[in-house]
Amino acid sequence: MAIPMALATFATVVIPGLIFVGAFSVSVPAFIWGPLYQIGFVGYWFWGNLYQPKGIPTISTTILTPAGGYMSLGFFGTSIFPVAKSNAFQGIESMLLLIALALLVILVVSKLQQWRQAKM
């Protein structure tokens, strides 16, 4: 029973966030210096996923956070991330939003790169 639950958790909580972060990690360095992106990414990860929203606004408690708090709480009833309450619908919203934004970023950057190539 543990292995199917682990696979379901991985597929619904971890993979959408990995797709989202992976899309940006592949796309953004095409436009800015790689080490600058890496430093910015570490800052974003702590601010956007792990920081409690007290004083400084953060996306860590929104459906846009790739840490998977909404999916975890909505589908499995527990979360280690700062999400107060969530239901399955919000988990689905979060999952679809992360995947859709990742696909949009990849598509836009692909088209931009094709345009850059044609311009040269």
PDB file of C-alpha atoms in Angstrom:
ATOM      1  CA  MET A   1       0.000   0.000   0.000  1.00  0.00           C
ATOM      2  CA  ALA A   2       2.909   2.363   0.679  1.00  0.00           C
ATOM      3  CA  ILE A   3       4.394   2.212  -2.821  1.00  0.00           C
ATOM      4  CA  PRO A   4       1.159   3.104  -4.686  1.00  0.00           C
ATOM      5  CA  MET A   5       0.582   5.973  -2.229  1.00  0.00           C
ATOM      6  CA  ALA A   6       4.147   7.191  -2.721  1.00  0.00           C
ATOM      7  CA  LEU A   7       3.745   7.076  -6.507  1.00  0.00           C
ATOM      8  CA  ALA A   8       0.431   8.944  -6.323  1.00  0.00           C
ATOM      9  CA  THR A   9       1.976  11.559  -4.057  1.00  0.00           C
ATOM     10  CA  PHE A  10       4.983  11.968  -6.330  1.00  0.00           C
ATOM     11  CA  ALA A  11       2.807  12.269  -9.437  1.00  0.00           C
ATOM     12  CA  THR A  12       0.377  14.797  -7.970  1.00  0.00           C
ATOM     13  CA  VAL A  13       2.547  16.838  -5.597  1.00  0.00           C
ATOM     14  CA  VAL A  14       6.123  16.745  -6.868  1.00  0.00           C
ATOM     15  CA  ILE A  15       5.936  16.414 -10.661  1.00  0.00           C
ATOM     16  CA  PRO A  16       3.833  19.561 -11.394  1.00  0.00           C
ATOM     17  CA  GLY A  17       6.297  21.672  -9.394  1.00  0.00           C
ATOM     18  CA  LEU A  18       9.264  20.042 -11.119  1.00  0.00           C
ATOM     19  CA  ILE A  19       7.731  20.729 -14.528  1.00  0.00           C
ATOM     20  CA  PHE A  20       7.119  24.377 -13.559  1.00  0.00           C
ATOM     21  CA  VAL A  21      10.594  24.943 -12.128  1.00  0.00           C
ATOM     22  CA  GLY A  22      12.226  22.978 -14.943  1.00  0.00           C
ATOM     23  CA  ALA A  23      10.515  25.074 -17.605  1.00  0.00           C
ATOM     24  CA  PHE A  24      11.784  28.285 -16.052  1.00  0.00           C
ATOM     25  CA  SER A  25      15.245  26.823 -15.407  1.00  0.00           C
ATOM     26  CA  VAL A  26      15.588  25.895 -19.068  1.00  0.00           C
ATOM     27  CA  SER A  27      14.049  29.095 -20.429  1.00  0.00           C
ATOM     28  CA  VAL A  28      15.296  31.990 -18.315  1.00  0.00           C
ATOM     29  CA  PRO A  29      19.060  31.330 -18.776  1.00  0.00           C
ATOM     30  CA  ALA A  30      18.495  31.828 -22.501  1.00  0.00           C
ATOM     31  CA  PHE A  31      18.032  35.517 -21.698  1.00  0.00           C
ATOM     32  CA  ILE A  32      20.154  36.217 -18.620  1.00  0.00           C
ATOM     33  CA  TRP A  33      23.561  35.106 -17.373  1.00  0.00           C
ATOM     34  CA  GLY A  34      23.367  31.578 -15.901  1.00  0.00           C
ATOM     35  CA  PRO A  35      24.956  32.283 -12.482  1.00  0.00           C
ATOM     36  CA  LEU A  36      22.675  35.297 -12.029  1.00  0.00           C
ATOM     37  CA  TYR A  37      19.677  33.062 -12.648  1.00  0.00           C
ATOM     38  CA  GLN A  38      20.979  30.469 -10.182  1.00  0.00           C
ATOM     39  CA  ILE A  39      21.359  33.054  -7.417  1.00  0.00           C
ATOM     40  CA  GLY A  40      17.930  34.476  -8.187  1.00  0.00           C
ATOM     41  CA  PHE A  41      16.405  31.016  -8.223  1.00  0.00           C
ATOM     42  CA  VAL A  42      17.686  30.192  -4.735  1.00  0.00           C
ATOM     43  CA  GLY A  43      16.240  33.467  -3.449  1.00  0.00           C
ATOM     44  CA  TYR A  44      12.961  32.781  -5.215  1.00  0.00           C
ATOM     45  CA  TRP A  45      12.757  29.257  -3.786  1.00  0.00           C
ATOM     46  CA  PHE A  46      13.014  30.425  -0.195  1.00  0.00           C
ATOM     47  CA  TRP A  47      10.799  33.491  -0.731  1.00  0.00           C
ATOM     48  CA  GLY A  48       8.175  31.786  -2.878  1.00  0.00           C
ATOM     49  CA  ASN A  49       7.915  28.425  -1.176  1.00  0.00           C
ATOM     50  CA  LEU A  50       9.254  28.361   2.340  1.00  0.00           C
ATOM     51  CA  TYR A  51       8.834  31.904   3.687  1.00  0.00           C
ATOM     52  CA  GLN A  52       5.890  32.563   5.998  1.00  0.00           C
ATOM     53  CA  PRO A  53       3.944  35.602   4.729  1.00  0.00           C
ATOM     54  CA  LYS A  54       4.534  37.955   7.658  1.00  0.00           C
ATOM     55  CA  GLY A  55       5.457  41.450   6.540  1.00  0.00           C
ATOM     56  CA  ILE A  56       6.895  40.633   3.125  1.00  0.00           C
ATOM     57  CA  PRO A  57       4.327  39.476   0.549  1.00  0.00           C
ATOM     58  CA  THR A  58       5.028  36.021  -0.853  1.00  0.00           C
ATOM     59  CA  ILE A  59       3.402  33.446  -3.114  1.00  0.00           C
ATOM     60  CA  SER A  60       4.052  30.637  -0.624  1.00  0.00           C
ATOM     61  CA  THR A  61       0.391  30.406   0.365  1.00  0.00           C
ATOM     62  CA  THR A  62      -1.092  30.712  -3.129  1.00  0.00           C
ATOM     63  CA  ILE A  63      -1.944  28.049  -5.690  1.00  0.00           C
ATOM     64  CA  LEU A  64       1.069  29.233  -7.714  1.00  0.00           C
ATOM     65  CA  THR A  65       3.668  27.820  -5.330  1.00  0.00           C
ATOM     66  CA  PRO A  66       5.464  24.828  -6.873  1.00  0.00           C
ATOM     67  CA  ALA A  67       6.194  23.272  -3.468  1.00  0.00           C
ATOM     68  CA  GLY A  68       2.891  21.385  -3.725  1.00  0.00           C
ATOM     69  CA  GLY A  69       1.176  22.426  -0.503  1.00  0.00           C
ATOM     70  CA  TYR A  70      -2.266  22.780  -2.079  1.00  0.00           C
ATOM     71  CA  MET A  71      -2.026  19.440  -3.865  1.00  0.00           C
ATOM     72  CA  SER A  72      -0.716  17.704  -0.758  1.00  0.00           C
ATOM     73  CA  LEU A  73      -3.374  19.096   1.564  1.00  0.00           C
ATOM     74  CA  GLY A  74      -6.198  18.844  -0.967  1.00  0.00           C
ATOM     75  CA  PHE A  75      -5.539  15.276  -2.094  1.00  0.00           C
ATOM     76  CA  PHE A  76      -3.937  13.667   0.944  1.00  0.00           C
ATOM     77  CA  GLY A  77      -5.087  15.797   3.891  1.00  0.00           C
ATOM     78  CA  THR A  78      -1.637  16.818   5.095  1.00  0.00           C
ATOM     79  CA  SER A  79       1.030  19.331   4.142  1.00  0.00           C
ATOM     80  CA  ILE A  80       4.339  20.488   5.570  1.00  0.00           C
ATOM     81  CA  PHE A  81       4.094  23.778   3.689  1.00  0.00           C
ATOM     82  CA  PRO A  82       2.358  26.938   4.948  1.00  0.00           C
ATOM     83  CA  VAL A  83      -1.085  26.203   3.495  1.00  0.00           C
ATOM     84  CA  ALA A  84      -3.885  26.675   6.023  1.00  0.00           C
ATOM     85  CA  LYS A  85      -6.696  24.923   4.160  1.00  0.00           C
ATOM     86  CA  SER A  86      -7.221  23.360   0.772  1.00  0.00           C
ATOM     87  CA  ASN A  87      -9.603  21.023  -0.969  1.00  0.00           C
ATOM     88  CA  ALA A  88      -9.204  18.704  -3.946  1.00  0.00           C
ATOM     89  CA  PHE A  89     -10.505  21.369  -6.356  1.00  0.00           C
ATOM     90  CA  GLN A  90      -7.803  23.815  -5.243  1.00  0.00           C
ATOM     91  CA  GLY A  91      -5.236  21.041  -5.572  1.00  0.00           C
ATOM     92  CA  ILE A  92      -6.346  20.448  -9.160  1.00  0.00           C
ATOM     93  CA  GLU A  93      -6.300  24.208  -9.836  1.00  0.00           C
ATOM     94  CA  SER A  94      -2.758  24.469  -8.516  1.00  0.00           C
ATOM     95  CA  MET A  95      -1.589  21.468 -10.524  1.00  0.00           C
ATOM     96  CA  LEU A  96      -3.161  22.694 -13.766  1.00  0.00           C
ATOM     97  CA  LEU A  97      -1.899  26.257 -13.267  1.00  0.00           C
ATOM     98  CA  LEU A  98       1.681  25.106 -12.729  1.00  0.00           C
ATOM     99  CA  ILE A  99       1.627  22.810 -15.756  1.00  0.00           C
ATOM    100  CA  ALA A 100      -0.108  25.382 -17.988  1.00  0.00           C
ATOM    101  CA  LEU A 101       2.367  28.125 -17.053  1.00  0.00           C
ATOM    102  CA  ALA A 102       5.273  25.767 -17.677  1.00  0.00           C
ATOM    103  CA  LEU A 103       3.941  24.887 -21.125  1.00  0.00           C
ATOM    104  CA  LEU A 104       3.303  28.563 -21.880  1.00  0.00           C
ATOM    105  CA  VAL A 105       6.851  29.526 -20.901  1.00  0.00           C
ATOM    106  CA  ILE A 106       8.373  26.757 -23.027  1.00  0.00           C
ATOM    107  CA  LEU A 107       6.183  27.717 -25.994  1.00  0.00           C
ATOM    108  CA  VAL A 108       6.924  31.448 -25.739  1.00  0.00           C
ATOM    109  CA  VAL A 109      10.664  30.950 -25.319  1.00  0.00           C
ATOM    110  CA  SER A 110      10.734  28.477 -28.192  1.00  0.00           C
ATOM    111  CA  LYS A 111       9.001  30.981 -30.471  1.00  0.00           C
ATOM    112  CA  LEU A 112      11.291  33.767 -29.268  1.00  0.00           C
ATOM    113  CA  GLN A 113      14.370  31.665 -29.976  1.00  0.00           C
ATOM    114  CA  GLN A 114      13.062  30.823 -33.458  1.00  0.00           C
ATOM    115  CA  TRP A 115      12.449  34.514 -34.093  1.00  0.00           C
ATOM    116  CA  ARG A 116      15.965  35.382 -32.878  1.00  0.00           C
ATOM    117  CA  GLN A 117      17.459  32.697 -35.129  1.00  0.00           C
ATOM    118  CA  ALA A 118      15.520  33.902 -38.181  1.00  0.00           C
ATOM    119  CA  LYS A 119      16.585  37.478 -37.508  1.00  0.00           C
ATOM    120  CA  MET A 120      20.303  36.590 -37.649  1.00  0.00           C
TER     121      MET A 120
END
